Short mmCIF file of N, CA and C in Angstrom, two decimals:
data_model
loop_
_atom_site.label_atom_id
_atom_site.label_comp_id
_atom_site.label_asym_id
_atom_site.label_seq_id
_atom_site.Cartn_x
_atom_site.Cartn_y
_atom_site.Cartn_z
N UNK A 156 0.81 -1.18 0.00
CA UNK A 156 0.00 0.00 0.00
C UNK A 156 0.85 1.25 0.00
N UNK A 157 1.99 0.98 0.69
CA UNK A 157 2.71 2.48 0.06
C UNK A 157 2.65 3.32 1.93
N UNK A 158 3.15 4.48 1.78
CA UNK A 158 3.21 5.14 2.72
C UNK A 158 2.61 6.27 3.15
N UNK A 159 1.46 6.18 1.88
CA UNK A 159 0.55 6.76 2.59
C UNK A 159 -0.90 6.66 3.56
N UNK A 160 -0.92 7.78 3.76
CA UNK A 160 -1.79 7.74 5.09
C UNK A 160 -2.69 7.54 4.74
N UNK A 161 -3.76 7.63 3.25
CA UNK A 161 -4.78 6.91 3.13
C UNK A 161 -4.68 5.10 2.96
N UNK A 162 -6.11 4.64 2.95
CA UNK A 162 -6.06 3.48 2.77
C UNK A 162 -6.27 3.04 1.09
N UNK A 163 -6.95 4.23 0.44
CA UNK A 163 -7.20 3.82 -0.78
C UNK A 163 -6.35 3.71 -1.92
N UNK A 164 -6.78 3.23 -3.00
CA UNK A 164 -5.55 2.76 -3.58
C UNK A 164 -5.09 3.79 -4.65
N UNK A 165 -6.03 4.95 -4.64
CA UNK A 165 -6.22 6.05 -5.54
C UNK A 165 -4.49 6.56 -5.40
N UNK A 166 -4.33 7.00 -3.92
CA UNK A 166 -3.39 7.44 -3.65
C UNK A 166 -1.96 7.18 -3.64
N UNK A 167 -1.97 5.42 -4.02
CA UNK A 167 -1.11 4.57 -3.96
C UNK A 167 -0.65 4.52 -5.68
N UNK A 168 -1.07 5.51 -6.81
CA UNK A 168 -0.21 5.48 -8.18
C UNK A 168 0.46 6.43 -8.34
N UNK A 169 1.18 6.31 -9.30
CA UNK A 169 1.87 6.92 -9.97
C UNK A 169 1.94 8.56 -10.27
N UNK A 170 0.09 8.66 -9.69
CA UNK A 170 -0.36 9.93 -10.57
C UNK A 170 0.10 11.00 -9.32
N UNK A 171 0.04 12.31 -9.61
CA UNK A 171 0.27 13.65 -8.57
C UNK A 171 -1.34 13.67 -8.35
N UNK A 172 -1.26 14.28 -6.85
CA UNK A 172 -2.40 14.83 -6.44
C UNK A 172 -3.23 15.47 -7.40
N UNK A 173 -2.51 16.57 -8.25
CA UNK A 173 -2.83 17.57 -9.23
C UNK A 173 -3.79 16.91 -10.31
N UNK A 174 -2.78 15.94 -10.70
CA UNK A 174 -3.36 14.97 -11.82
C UNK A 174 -4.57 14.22 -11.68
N UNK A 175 -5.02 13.42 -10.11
CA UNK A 175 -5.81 13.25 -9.56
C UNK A 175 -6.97 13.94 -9.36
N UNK A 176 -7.01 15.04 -9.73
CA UNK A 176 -7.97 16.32 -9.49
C UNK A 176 -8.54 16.33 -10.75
N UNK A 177 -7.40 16.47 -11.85
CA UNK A 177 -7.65 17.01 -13.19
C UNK A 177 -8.73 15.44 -13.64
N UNK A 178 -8.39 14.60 -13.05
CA UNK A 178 -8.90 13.48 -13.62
C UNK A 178 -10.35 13.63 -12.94
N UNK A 179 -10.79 13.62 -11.56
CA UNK A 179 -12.04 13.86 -11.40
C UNK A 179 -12.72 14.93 -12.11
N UNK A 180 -12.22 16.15 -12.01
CA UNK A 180 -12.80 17.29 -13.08
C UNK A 180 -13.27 16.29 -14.22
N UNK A 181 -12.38 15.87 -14.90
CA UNK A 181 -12.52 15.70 -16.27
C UNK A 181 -13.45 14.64 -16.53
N UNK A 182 -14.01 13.34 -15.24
CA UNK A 182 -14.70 12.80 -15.46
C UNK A 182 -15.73 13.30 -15.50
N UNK A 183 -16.33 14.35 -14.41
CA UNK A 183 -17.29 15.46 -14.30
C UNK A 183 -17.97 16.13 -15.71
N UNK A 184 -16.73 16.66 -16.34
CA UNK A 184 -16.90 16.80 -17.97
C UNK A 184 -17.44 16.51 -19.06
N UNK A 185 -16.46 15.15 -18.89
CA UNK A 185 -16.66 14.03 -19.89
C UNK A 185 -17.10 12.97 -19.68
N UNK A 186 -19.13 12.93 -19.74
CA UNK A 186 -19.75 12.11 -19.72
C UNK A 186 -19.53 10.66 -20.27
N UNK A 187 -20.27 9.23 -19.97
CA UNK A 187 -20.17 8.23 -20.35
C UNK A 187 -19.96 8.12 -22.07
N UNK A 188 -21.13 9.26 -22.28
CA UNK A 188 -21.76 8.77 -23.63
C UNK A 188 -21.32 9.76 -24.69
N UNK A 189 -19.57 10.94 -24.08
CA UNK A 189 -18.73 11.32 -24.75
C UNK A 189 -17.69 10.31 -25.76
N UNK A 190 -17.96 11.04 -27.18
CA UNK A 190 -16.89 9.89 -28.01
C UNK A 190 -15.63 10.44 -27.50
N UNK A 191 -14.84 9.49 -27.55
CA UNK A 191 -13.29 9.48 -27.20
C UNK A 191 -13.50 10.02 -26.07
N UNK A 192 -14.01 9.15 -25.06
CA UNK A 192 -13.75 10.29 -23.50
C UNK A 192 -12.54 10.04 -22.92
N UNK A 193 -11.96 8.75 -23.12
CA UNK A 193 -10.70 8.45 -22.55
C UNK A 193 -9.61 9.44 -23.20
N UNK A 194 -9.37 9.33 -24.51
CA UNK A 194 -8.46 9.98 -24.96
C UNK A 194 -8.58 11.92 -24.65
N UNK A 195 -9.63 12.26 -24.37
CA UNK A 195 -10.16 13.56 -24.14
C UNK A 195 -9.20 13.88 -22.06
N UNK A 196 -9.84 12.89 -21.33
CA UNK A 196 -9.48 12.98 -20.33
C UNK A 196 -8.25 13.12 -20.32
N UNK A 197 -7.07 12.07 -21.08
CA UNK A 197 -6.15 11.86 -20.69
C UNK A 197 -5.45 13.22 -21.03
N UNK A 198 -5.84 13.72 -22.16
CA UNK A 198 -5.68 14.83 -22.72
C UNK A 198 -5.52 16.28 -21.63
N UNK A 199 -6.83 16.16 -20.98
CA UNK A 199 -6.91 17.15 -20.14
C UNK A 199 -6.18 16.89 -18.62
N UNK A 200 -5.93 15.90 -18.33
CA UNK A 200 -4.92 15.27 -16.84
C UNK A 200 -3.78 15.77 -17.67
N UNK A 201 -3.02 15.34 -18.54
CA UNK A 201 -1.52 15.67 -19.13
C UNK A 201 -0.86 14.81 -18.51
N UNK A 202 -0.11 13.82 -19.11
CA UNK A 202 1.37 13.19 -18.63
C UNK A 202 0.49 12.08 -18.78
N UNK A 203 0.30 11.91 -19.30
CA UNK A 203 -0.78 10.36 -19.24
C UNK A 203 -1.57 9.92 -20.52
N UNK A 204 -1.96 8.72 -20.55
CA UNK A 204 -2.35 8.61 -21.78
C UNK A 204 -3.85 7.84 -21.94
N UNK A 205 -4.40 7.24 -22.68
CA UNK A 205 -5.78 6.77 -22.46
C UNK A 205 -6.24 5.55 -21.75
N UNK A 206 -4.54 4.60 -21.64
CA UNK A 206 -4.98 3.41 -21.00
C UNK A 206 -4.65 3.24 -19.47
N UNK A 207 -3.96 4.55 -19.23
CA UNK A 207 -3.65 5.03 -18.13
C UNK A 207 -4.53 5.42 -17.09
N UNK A 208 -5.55 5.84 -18.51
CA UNK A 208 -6.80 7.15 -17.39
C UNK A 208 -7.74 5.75 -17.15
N UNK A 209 -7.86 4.64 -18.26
CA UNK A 209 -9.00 3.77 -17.97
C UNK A 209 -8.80 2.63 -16.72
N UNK A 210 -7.24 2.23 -16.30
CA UNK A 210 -6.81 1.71 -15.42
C UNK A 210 -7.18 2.65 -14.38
N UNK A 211 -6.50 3.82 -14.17
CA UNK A 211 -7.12 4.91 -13.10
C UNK A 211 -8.71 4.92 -12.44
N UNK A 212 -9.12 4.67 -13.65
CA UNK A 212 -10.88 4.70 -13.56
C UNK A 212 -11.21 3.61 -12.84
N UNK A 213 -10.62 2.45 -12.80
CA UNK A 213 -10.73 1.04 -12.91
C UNK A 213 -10.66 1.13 -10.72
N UNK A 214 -9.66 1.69 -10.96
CA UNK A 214 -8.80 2.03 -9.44
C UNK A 214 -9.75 2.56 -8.40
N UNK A 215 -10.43 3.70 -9.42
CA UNK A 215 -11.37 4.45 -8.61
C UNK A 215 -12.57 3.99 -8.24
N UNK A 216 -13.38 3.32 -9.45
CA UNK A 216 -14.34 2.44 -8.91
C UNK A 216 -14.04 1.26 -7.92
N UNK A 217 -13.20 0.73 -7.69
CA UNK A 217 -12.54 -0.36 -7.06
C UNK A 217 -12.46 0.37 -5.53
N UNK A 218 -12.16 1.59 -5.55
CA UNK A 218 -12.26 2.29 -4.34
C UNK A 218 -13.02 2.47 -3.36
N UNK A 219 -14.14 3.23 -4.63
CA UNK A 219 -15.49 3.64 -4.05
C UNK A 219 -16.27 2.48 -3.53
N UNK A 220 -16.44 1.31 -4.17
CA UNK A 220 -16.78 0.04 -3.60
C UNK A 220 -16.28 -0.33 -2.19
N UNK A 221 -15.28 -0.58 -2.17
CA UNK A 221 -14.68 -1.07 -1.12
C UNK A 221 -14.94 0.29 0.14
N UNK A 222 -15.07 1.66 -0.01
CA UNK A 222 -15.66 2.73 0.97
C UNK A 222 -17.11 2.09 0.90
N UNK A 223 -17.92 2.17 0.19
CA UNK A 223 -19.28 1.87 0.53
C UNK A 223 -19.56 0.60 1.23
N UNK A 224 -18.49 -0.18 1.28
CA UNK A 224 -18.93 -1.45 2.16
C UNK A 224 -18.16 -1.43 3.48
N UNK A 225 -17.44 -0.08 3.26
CA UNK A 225 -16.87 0.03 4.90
C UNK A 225 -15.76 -0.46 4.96
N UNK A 226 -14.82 -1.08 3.77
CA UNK A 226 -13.89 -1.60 4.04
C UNK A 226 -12.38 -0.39 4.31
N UNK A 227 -12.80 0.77 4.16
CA UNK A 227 -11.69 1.53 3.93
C UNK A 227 -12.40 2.72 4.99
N UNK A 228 -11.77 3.05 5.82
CA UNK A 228 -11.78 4.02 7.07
C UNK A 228 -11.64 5.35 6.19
N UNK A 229 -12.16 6.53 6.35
CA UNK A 229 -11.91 7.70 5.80
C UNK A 229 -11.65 8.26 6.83
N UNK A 230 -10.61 9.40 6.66
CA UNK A 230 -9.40 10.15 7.73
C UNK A 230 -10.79 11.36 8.23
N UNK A 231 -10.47 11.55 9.14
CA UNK A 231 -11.12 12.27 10.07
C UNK A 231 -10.48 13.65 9.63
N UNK A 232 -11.27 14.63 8.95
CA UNK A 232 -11.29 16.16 8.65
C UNK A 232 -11.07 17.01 9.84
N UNK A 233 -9.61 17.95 10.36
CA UNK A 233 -9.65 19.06 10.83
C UNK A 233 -10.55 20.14 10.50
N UNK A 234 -11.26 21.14 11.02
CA UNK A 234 -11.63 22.32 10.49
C UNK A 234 -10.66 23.52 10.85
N UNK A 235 -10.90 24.34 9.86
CA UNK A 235 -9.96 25.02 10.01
C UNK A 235 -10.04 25.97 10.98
N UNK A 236 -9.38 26.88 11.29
CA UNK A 236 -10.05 27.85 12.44
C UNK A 236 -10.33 29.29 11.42
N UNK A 237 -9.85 29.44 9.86
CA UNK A 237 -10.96 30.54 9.57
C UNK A 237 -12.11 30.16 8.52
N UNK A 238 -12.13 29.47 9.07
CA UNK A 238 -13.45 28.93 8.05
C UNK A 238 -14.38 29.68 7.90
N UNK A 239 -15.07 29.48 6.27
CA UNK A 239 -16.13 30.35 6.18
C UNK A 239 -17.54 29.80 6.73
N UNK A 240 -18.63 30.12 6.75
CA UNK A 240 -20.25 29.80 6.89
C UNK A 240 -20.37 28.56 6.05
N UNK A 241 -19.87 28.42 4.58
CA UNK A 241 -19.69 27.55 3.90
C UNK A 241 -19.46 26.31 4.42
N UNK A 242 -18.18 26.07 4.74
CA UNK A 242 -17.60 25.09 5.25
C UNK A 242 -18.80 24.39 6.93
N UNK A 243 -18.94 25.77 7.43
CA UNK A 243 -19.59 24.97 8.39
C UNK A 243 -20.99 24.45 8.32
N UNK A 244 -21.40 24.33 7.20
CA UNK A 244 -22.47 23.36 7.10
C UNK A 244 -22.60 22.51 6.65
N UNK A 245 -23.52 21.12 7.38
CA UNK A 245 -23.35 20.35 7.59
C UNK A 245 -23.61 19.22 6.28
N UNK A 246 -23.41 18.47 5.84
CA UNK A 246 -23.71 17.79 4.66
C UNK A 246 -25.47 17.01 4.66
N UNK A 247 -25.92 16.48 6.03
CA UNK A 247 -27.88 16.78 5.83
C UNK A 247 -28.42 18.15 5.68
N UNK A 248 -27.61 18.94 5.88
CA UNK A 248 -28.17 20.29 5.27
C UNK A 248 -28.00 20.55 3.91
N UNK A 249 -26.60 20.30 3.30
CA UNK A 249 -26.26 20.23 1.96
C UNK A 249 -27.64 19.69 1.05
N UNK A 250 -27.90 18.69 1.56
CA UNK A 250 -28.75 17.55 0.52
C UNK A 250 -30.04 18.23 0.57
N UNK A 251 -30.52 18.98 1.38
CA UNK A 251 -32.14 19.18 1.07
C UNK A 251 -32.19 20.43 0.49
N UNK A 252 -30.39 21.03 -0.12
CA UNK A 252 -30.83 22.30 -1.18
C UNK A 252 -31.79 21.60 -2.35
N UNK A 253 -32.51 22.36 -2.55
CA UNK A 253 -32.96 21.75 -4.20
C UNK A 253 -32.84 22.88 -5.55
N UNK A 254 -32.35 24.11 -4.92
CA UNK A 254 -32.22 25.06 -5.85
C UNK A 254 -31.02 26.08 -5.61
N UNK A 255 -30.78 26.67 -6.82
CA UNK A 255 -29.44 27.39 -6.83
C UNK A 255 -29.67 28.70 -5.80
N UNK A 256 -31.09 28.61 -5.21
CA UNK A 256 -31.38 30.25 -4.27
C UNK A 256 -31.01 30.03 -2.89
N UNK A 257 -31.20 28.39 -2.69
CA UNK A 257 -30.94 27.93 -1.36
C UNK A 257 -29.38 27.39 -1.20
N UNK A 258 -28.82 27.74 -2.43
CA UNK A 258 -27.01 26.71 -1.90
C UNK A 258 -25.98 27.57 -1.62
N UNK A 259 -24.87 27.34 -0.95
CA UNK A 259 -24.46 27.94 0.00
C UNK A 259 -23.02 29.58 -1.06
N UNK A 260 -23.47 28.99 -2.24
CA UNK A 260 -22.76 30.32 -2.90
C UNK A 260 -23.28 31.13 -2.93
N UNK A 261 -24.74 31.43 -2.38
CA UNK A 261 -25.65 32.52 -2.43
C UNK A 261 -25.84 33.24 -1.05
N UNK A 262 -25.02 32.37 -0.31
CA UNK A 262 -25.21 32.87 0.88
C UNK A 262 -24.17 34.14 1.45
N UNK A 263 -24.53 34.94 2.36
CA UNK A 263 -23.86 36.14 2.52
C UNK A 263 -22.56 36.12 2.87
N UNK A 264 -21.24 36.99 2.59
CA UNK A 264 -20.17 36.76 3.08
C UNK A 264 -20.21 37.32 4.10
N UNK A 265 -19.07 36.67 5.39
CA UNK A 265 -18.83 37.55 6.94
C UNK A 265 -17.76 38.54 6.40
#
């Protein structure tokens, strides 16, 4: 597993954090039922190539599974001490926005 402090295996390749990011973005993006989504992604991660991003993908679902059945502990979140209003709400609050008037980018700055 490597030396890091997560358990998942996301964290355990090759890829940079950075790259890791660019790759969720880009799945975000680039829907299922995009042609060439692999080659598009890999495109937009950089340093990588299409069979790279689909192994990656492979990794990630393999992940998320193994969190949803509890097999993988998720690290316990510090808050920060200047946190905004944002941050401090709570994720059952998150879920019963249903519109862009009620979510928390609309809400006032301190």
């Amino acid at each position: 597993m490597g030396s890091s402090q997560f358990s998942s295996s996301t964290y355990d390749s090759n890829w940079t954090p950075e790259q890791n990011k660019m790759f969720e973005n880009a799945l975000a993006i680039y829907d299922t039922d995009v042609p060439d989504r692999w080659q598009k992604i890999a495109k937009l991660v950089g340093g990588t190539n299409e069979q790279e991003v689909k192994r990656q993908y492979e990794i990630l679902l393999d992940d998320i599974k193994r969190i949803e059945s509890g097999k993988v502990r998720l690290p316990k979140y510090r808050r920060n001490e200047g946190s905004s209003r944002i941050n401090d709400i709570s994720n059952e609050e998150q879920s019963r926005w249903g519109d862009e008037a009620s979510s928390p980018t609309s809400l006032p700055q301190e």
